[in-house]
Amino acid sequence: MANVTSISKKEIIELLSLKGSEQIELHRKASEIRRDSVSDRVYIRGLIEFSNICENDCFYCGIRKSNNNVRRYELTPDEILGAVDEAASSGLTSVVLQSGERRDRRFISLVTDSLRIIKQKYPFMGITLSSGEQDRSVYEEFHKAGASRYLLRIETSNEEHYNRLHPGAMSFRERIRSLHDLRDTGFQVGTGVMINSPFQIPENLADDILFFQTLDIDMCGMGPFIPHSGTPLGKVEYSAEESFNLGLNMIAVLRIVMPDINIASTTALETLSPAGRESGLMAGANVVMPQFSPFSLRDSYTLYDNKPLGSEDNRGFLDSLKEKIKSLGLIPVTEDSGTSIHYIRRTQNVSTC
Ligand code: SAH
């Protein structure tokens, strides 16, 4: 199996629009490719949203800086470790630390200190970080302190579209620069986009897929845009069904063109349909990220309306998630942190063609 399949923009646009039996067939094909390239193993990572304080003012995001209706919080390194303890005691060996975006030294130290104490206690814990754009030296510091994966969504690969979703203070070029710096630093690099976001046209999504290929990403986390009522884009016209279908088809097409990367089935899918997470797996995803943030803070990390909060009973929630994965004929994996096979291949420079 080649690890990159070439496909034209026109073909991608056609595949993304499939519905009904043709859509089921697309997802079946993507699942088959997943089985052949990365096996039927589904990696479970505990998601810890450790701060919702954010410097950015993205027009779509519920935790944007100028949303004054958010109770802002920041966990201490010990509290972050406490959430990791929860994940570890449930048998997980992989966590994702996510936050709003900040570049001040105090924040950077909070992240670095937390990474160090997590690694000290759990040397084998796989840590994914998702804390936005930083200087290259900061990425190096985070990597050295123990983070091995980094998720930074480009949100859209079209610069004009990007500029309609973000204020002038944010720069598409900076985001690209950050993604390259992450790769050069040695991270497993993940990016993603918002699907069916305002002003998006089908061609943009096809370009997003081609962008992922060009950037040669190791991981992808993408999900449908869902309005948040307290944001400038909270009242745009929007079809949940259309977004859901496109969300699933994006996963399937990406699996077909980049068979050996890790692809997450994201919470936004679950927001649009109760079994959305499972549908994402059936479409070709191989990673899920149940929440392990302190339960009382989860409703303060509302990126979009109706974001599910999971359960206060983390262990029970995890057990039922594992059962659901098994019922799809897939294998839930917690004892292996699930390094991206694409990353292993590209860093060992192994050609699979
Ligand atoms: N600040 C971090 C991550 C926090 S936000 C970073 O820069 O990477 C995580 C992701 O939530 C964003 O990348 C965005 O794609 C998604 N998101 C934010 N608002 C959303 C909305 N209204 N609908 C769907 N996804 C949204």
PDB file of N, CA, C and O in Angstrom, residues 14 19 85 105 124 141 183 214 245 254 261 266 299 313 336 342:
ATOM      1  N   GLU A  14     -16.132  15.419  -5.836  1.00  0.00           N
ATOM      2  CA  GLU A  14     -17.206  14.446  -6.086  1.00  0.00           C
ATOM      3  C   GLU A  14     -17.391  13.511  -4.892  1.00  0.00           C
ATOM      4  O   GLU A  14     -18.508  13.267  -4.437  1.00  0.00           O
ATOM      5  N   LYS A  19     -23.752  10.800  -0.929  1.00  0.00           N
ATOM      6  CA  LYS A  19     -24.771  10.558   0.106  1.00  0.00           C
ATOM      7  C   LYS A  19     -25.357   9.169  -0.111  1.00  0.00           C
ATOM      8  O   LYS A  19     -25.116   8.538  -1.135  1.00  0.00           O
ATOM      9  N   ASP A  85      -3.489  11.724  36.266  1.00  0.00           N
ATOM     10  CA  ASP A  85      -3.631  10.580  37.190  1.00  0.00           C
ATOM     11  C   ASP A  85      -4.931   9.827  36.900  1.00  0.00           C
ATOM     12  O   ASP A  85      -4.964   8.603  36.862  1.00  0.00           O
ATOM     13  N   ARG A 105       5.321  34.380  29.015  1.00  0.00           N
ATOM     14  CA  ARG A 105       6.299  33.470  29.628  1.00  0.00           C
ATOM     15  C   ARG A 105       5.666  32.618  30.733  1.00  0.00           C
ATOM     16  O   ARG A 105       6.001  31.450  30.908  1.00  0.00           O
ATOM     17  N   PHE A 124       6.218   6.784  30.289  1.00  0.00           N
ATOM     18  CA  PHE A 124       5.731   6.229  29.024  1.00  0.00           C
ATOM     19  C   PHE A 124       4.457   6.895  28.514  1.00  0.00           C
ATOM     20  O   PHE A 124       3.887   6.468  27.516  1.00  0.00           O
ATOM     21  N   GLU A 141      11.295  23.840  23.465  1.00  0.00           N
ATOM     22  CA  GLU A 141      11.210  23.675  24.925  1.00  0.00           C
ATOM     23  C   GLU A 141      10.124  22.647  25.279  1.00  0.00           C
ATOM     24  O   GLU A 141      10.352  21.757  26.116  1.00  0.00           O
ATOM     25  N   ARG A 183       7.291  20.636  12.733  1.00  0.00           N
ATOM     26  CA  ARG A 183       7.866  19.480  12.034  1.00  0.00           C
ATOM     27  C   ARG A 183       9.385  19.451  12.206  1.00  0.00           C
ATOM     28  O   ARG A 183       9.970  18.419  12.519  1.00  0.00           O
ATOM     29  N   THR A 214       0.393  17.803   0.945  1.00  0.00           N
ATOM     30  CA  THR A 214       1.612  18.580   0.669  1.00  0.00           C
ATOM     31  C   THR A 214       2.421  18.786   1.949  1.00  0.00           C
ATOM     32  O   THR A 214       3.639  18.688   1.954  1.00  0.00           O
ATOM     33  N   ASN A 245     -22.511  15.068   7.222  1.00  0.00           N
ATOM     34  CA  ASN A 245     -22.114  14.240   6.075  1.00  0.00           C
ATOM     35  C   ASN A 245     -20.746  14.639   5.541  1.00  0.00           C
ATOM     36  O   ASN A 245     -19.903  13.790   5.249  1.00  0.00           O
ATOM     37  N   LEU A 254      -9.705  11.551   3.334  1.00  0.00           N
ATOM     38  CA  LEU A 254      -8.333  11.701   3.845  1.00  0.00           C
ATOM     39  C   LEU A 254      -7.709  10.330   4.119  1.00  0.00           C
ATOM     40  O   LEU A 254      -6.527  10.112   3.834  1.00  0.00           O
ATOM     41  N   ILE A 261      -1.828   7.783   8.297  1.00  0.00           N
ATOM     42  CA  ILE A 261      -1.805   8.808   9.351  1.00  0.00           C
ATOM     43  C   ILE A 261      -2.848   8.471  10.428  1.00  0.00           C
ATOM     44  O   ILE A 261      -3.729   7.645  10.218  1.00  0.00           O
ATOM     45  N   THR A 266     -13.857  13.341  15.993  1.00  0.00           N
ATOM     46  CA  THR A 266     -13.871  14.440  16.968  1.00  0.00           C
ATOM     47  C   THR A 266     -15.227  14.654  17.657  1.00  0.00           C
ATOM     48  O   THR A 266     -16.266  14.195  17.194  1.00  0.00           O
ATOM     49  N   ASP A 299     -18.005  22.770  31.217  1.00  0.00           N
ATOM     50  CA  ASP A 299     -18.927  23.664  30.509  1.00  0.00           C
ATOM     51  C   ASP A 299     -18.341  25.060  30.317  1.00  0.00           C
ATOM     52  O   ASP A 299     -18.969  25.938  29.723  1.00  0.00           O
ATOM     53  N   ASP A 313     -18.310  10.278  35.589  1.00  0.00           N
ATOM     54  CA  ASP A 313     -17.719   8.965  35.825  1.00  0.00           C
ATOM     55  C   ASP A 313     -16.806   8.617  34.631  1.00  0.00           C
ATOM     56  O   ASP A 313     -17.206   7.940  33.688  1.00  0.00           O
ATOM     57  N   ASP A 336      -1.035   1.262  24.435  1.00  0.00           N
ATOM     58  CA  ASP A 336      -0.021   1.705  23.486  1.00  0.00           C
ATOM     59  C   ASP A 336      -0.453   3.108  23.071  1.00  0.00           C
ATOM     60  O   ASP A 336      -1.614   3.324  22.737  1.00  0.00           O
ATOM     61  N   HIS A 342       2.704   6.921   9.924  1.00  0.00           N
ATOM     62  CA  HIS A 342       3.256   7.834   8.916  1.00  0.00           C
ATOM     63  C   HIS A 342       4.515   8.523   9.446  1.00  0.00           C
ATOM     64  O   HIS A 342       5.516   8.654   8.743  1.00  0.00           O
TER      65      HIS A 342
END
